[in-house]
PDB file of C-alpha atoms in Angstrom:
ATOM      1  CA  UNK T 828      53.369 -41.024 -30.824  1.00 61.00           C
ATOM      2  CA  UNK T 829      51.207 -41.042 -27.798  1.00 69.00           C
ATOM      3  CA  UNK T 830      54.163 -40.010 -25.675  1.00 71.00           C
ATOM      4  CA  UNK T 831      54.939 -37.267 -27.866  1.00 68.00           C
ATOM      5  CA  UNK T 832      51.684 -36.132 -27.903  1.00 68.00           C
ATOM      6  CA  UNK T 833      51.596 -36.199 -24.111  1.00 72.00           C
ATOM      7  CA  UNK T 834      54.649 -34.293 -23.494  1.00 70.00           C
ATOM      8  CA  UNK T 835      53.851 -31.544 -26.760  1.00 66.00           C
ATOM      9  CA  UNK T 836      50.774 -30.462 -24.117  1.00 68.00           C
ATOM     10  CA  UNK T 837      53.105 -30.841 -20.867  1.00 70.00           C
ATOM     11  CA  UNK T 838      55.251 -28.244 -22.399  1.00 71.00           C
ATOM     12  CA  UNK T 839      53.168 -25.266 -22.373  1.00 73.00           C
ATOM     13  CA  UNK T 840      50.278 -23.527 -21.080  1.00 76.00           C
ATOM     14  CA  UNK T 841      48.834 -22.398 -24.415  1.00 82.00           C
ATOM     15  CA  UNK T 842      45.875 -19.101 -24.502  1.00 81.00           C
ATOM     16  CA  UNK T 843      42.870 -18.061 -25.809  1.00 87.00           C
ATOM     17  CA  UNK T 844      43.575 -17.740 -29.420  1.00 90.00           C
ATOM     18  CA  UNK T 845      44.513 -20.721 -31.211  1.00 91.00           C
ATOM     19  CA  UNK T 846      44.729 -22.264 -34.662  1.00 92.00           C
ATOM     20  CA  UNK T 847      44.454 -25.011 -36.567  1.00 91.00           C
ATOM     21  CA  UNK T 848      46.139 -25.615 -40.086  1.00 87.00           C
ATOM     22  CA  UNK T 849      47.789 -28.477 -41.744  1.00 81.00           C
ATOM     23  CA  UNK T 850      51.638 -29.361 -41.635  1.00 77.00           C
ATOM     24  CA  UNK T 851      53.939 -30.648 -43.889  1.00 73.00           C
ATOM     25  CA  UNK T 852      57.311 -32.140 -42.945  1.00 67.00           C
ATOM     26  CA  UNK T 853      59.444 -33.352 -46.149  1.00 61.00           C
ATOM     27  CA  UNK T 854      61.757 -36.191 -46.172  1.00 68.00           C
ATOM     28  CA  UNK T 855      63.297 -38.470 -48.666  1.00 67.00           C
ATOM     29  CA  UNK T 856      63.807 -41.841 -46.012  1.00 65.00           C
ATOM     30  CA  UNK T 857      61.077 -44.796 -45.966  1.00 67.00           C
ATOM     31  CA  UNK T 858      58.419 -44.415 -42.926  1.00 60.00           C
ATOM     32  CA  UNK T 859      54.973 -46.331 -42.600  1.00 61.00           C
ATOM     33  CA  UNK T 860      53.534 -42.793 -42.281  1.00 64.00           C
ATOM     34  CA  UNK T 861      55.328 -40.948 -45.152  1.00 57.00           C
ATOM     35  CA  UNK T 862      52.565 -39.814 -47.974  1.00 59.00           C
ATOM     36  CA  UNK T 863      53.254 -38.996 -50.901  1.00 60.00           C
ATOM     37  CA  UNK T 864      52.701 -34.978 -51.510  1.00 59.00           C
ATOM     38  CA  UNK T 865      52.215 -33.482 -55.199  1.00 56.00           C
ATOM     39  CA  UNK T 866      50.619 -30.326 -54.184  1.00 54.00           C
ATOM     40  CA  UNK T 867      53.247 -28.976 -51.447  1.00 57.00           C
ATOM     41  CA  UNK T 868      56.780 -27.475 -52.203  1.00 57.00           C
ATOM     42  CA  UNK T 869      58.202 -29.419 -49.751  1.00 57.00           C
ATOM     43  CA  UNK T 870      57.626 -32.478 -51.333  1.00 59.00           C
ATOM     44  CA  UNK T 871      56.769 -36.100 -49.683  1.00 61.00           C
ATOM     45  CA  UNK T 872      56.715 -36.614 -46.095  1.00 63.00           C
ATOM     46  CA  UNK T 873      54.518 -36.418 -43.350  1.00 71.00           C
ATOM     47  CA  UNK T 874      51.273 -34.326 -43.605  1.00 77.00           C
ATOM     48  CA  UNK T 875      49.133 -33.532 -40.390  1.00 84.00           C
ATOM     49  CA  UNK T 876      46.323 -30.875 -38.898  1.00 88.00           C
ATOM     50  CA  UNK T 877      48.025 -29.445 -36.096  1.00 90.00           C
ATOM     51  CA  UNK T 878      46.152 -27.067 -33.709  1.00 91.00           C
ATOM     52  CA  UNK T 879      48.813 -23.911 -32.508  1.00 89.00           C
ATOM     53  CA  UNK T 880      49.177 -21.223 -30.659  1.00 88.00           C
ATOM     54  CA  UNK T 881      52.096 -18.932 -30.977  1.00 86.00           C
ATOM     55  CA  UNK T 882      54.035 -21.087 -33.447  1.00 84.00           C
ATOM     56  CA  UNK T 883      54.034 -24.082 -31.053  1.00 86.00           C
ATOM     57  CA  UNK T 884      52.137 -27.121 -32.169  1.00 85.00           C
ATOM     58  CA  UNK T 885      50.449 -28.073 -29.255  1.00 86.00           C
ATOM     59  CA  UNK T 886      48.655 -31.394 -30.835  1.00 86.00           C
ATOM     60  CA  UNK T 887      48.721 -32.976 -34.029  1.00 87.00           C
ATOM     61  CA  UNK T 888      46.332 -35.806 -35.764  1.00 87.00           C
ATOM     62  CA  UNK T 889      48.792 -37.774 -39.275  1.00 84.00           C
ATOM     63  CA  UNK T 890      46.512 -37.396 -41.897  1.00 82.00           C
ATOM     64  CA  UNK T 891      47.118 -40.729 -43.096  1.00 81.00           C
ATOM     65  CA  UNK T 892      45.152 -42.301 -39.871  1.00 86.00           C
ATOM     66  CA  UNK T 893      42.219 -43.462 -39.798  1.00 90.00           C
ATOM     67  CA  UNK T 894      39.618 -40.461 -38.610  1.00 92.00           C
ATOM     68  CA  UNK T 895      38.257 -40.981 -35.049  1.00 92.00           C
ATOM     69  CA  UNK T 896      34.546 -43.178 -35.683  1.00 94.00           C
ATOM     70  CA  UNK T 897      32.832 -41.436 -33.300  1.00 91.00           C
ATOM     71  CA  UNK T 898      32.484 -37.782 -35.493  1.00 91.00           C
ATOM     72  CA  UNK T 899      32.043 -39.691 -38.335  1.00 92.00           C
ATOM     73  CA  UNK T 900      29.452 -41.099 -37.147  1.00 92.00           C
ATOM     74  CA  UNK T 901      27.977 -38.142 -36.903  1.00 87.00           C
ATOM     75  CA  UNK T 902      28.079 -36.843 -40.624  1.00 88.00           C
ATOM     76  CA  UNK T 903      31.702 -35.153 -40.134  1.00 90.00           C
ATOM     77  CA  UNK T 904      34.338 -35.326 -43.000  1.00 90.00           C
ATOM     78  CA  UNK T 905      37.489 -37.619 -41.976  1.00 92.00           C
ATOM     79  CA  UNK T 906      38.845 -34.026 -42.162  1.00 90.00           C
ATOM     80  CA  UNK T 907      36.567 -32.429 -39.431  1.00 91.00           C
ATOM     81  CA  UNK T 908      36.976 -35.053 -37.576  1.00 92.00           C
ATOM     82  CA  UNK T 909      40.410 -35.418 -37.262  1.00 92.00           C
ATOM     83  CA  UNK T 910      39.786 -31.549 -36.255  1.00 91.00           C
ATOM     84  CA  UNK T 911      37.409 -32.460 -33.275  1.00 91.00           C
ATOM     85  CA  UNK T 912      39.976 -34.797 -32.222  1.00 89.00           C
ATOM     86  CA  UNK T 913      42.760 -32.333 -31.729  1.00 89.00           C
ATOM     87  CA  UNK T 914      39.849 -29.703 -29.895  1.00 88.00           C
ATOM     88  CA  UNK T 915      39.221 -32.236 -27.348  1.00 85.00           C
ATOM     89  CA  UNK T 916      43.069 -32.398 -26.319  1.00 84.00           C
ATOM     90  CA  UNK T 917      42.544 -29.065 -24.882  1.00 84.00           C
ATOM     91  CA  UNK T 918      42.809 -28.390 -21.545  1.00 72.00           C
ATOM     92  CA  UNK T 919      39.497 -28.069 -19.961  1.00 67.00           C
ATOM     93  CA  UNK T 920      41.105 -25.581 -17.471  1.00 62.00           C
ATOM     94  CA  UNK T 921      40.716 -23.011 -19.860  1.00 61.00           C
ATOM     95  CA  UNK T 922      37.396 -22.240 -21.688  1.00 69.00           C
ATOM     96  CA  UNK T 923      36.455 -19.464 -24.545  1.00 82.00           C
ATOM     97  CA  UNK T 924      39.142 -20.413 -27.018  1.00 88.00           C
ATOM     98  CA  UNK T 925      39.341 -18.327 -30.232  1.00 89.00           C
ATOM     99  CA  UNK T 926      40.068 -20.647 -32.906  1.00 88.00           C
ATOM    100  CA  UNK T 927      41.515 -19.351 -36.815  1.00 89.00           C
ATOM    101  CA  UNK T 928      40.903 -21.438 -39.566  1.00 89.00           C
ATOM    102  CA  UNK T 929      41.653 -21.109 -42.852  1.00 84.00           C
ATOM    103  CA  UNK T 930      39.072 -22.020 -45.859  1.00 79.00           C
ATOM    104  CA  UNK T 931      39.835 -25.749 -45.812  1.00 78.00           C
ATOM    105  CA  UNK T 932      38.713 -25.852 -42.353  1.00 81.00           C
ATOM    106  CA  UNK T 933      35.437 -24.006 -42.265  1.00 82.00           C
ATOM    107  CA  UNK T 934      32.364 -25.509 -43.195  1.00 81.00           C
ATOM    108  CA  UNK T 935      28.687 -24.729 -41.785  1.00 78.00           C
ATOM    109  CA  UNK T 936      28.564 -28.093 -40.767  1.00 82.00           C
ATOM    110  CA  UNK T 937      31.347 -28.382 -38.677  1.00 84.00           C
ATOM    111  CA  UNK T 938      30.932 -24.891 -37.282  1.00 82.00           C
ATOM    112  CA  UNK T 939      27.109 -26.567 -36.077  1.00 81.00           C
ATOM    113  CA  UNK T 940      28.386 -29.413 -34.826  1.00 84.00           C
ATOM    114  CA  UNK T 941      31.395 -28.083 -32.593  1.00 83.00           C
ATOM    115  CA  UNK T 942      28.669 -25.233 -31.570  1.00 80.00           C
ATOM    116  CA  UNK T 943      26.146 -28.283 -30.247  1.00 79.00           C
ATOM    117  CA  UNK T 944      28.892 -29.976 -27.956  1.00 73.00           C
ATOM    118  CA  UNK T 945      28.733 -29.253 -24.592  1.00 49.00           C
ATOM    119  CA  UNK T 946      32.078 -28.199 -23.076  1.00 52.00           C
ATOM    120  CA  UNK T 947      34.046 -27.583 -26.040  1.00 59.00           C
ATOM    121  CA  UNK T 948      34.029 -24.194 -25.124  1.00 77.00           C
ATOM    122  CA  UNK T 949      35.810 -23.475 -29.206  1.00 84.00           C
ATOM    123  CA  UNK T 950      34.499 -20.160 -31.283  1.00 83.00           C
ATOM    124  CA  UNK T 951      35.796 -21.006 -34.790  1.00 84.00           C
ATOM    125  CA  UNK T 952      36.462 -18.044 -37.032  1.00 82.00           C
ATOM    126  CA  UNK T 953      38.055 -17.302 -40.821  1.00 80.00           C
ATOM    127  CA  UNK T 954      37.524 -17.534 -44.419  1.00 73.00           C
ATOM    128  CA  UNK T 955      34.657 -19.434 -45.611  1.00 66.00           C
ATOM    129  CA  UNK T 956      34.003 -19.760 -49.588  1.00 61.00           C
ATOM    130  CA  UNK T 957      30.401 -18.102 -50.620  1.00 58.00           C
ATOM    131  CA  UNK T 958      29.828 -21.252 -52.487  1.00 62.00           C
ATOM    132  CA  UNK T 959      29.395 -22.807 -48.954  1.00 59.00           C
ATOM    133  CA  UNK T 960      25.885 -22.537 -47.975  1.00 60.00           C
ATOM    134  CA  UNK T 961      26.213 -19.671 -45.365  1.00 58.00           C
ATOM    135  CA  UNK T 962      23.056 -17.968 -44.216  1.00 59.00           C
ATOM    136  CA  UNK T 963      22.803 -14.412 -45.701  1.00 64.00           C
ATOM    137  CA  UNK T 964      22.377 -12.965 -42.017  1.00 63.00           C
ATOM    138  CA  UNK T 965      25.755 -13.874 -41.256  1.00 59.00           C
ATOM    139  CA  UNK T 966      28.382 -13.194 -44.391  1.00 61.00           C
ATOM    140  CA  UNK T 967      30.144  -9.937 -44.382  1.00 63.00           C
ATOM    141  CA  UNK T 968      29.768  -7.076 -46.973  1.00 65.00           C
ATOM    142  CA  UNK T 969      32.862  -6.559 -49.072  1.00 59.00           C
TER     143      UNK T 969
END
């Protein structure tokens, strides 16, 4: 996996506006990292967060691995940190990335925590339930 990994970034100088989602790819073989999927159509196979840009998946983290210790440590979700893992991949030759999420993605939390690292160089953006605890100065009139 580490090779693919390596040669998914070699392919392509990705821009500023990124996202990250999850992925689903269905199969009906045996593989240590097949899971089994109730709530996808596709069925069981492999699930994974993937961070894009312009339909190519530039780096992936199998949902089924363990999350990396070091952001749990720090109060993330196995989640989040999964998603910190794939942010560091970047390239540090380019800074200011715009990064969509969708709901499952967003939390205060994480948004503080990504903010606090030094270098990241990620703004976050997207659809955050109000039952999150938002402050008021920041959620948007509908």
């Amino acid at each position: 996996m580490a090779q693919l990994l390596r040669v998914s970034k070699e392919c392509i100088f990705i821009g500023k506006k990124i996202a990250v989602d999850e992925q689903d790819i269905g199969f009906q073989g045996k593989h240590k990292d097949k899971q089994q999927v109730m709530f996808k159509k596709v069925g069981n196979g492999f699930l994974l967060d993937a961070l894009c840009s312009e339909g190519y998946t530039y780096s992936f983290y199998f949902q089924n691995q363990p999350a990396p210790q070091r952001w749990i440590d720090k109060g993330l979700s196995p989640l989040h940190a999964r998603v910190m893992s794939l942010i560091q991949r970047l390239s540090n030759d380019t800074q200011n990335y715009v990064c969509s999420m969708d709901n499952l993605y967003i939390s205060p939390k994480f948004a503080n925590v990504l903010l606090n690292q030094s270098g990241e160089g990620v703004m976050i953006h997207g659809v955050c339930h109000p039952s999150c605890r938002i402050p008021k100065c920041i959620v948007q009139d509908t």
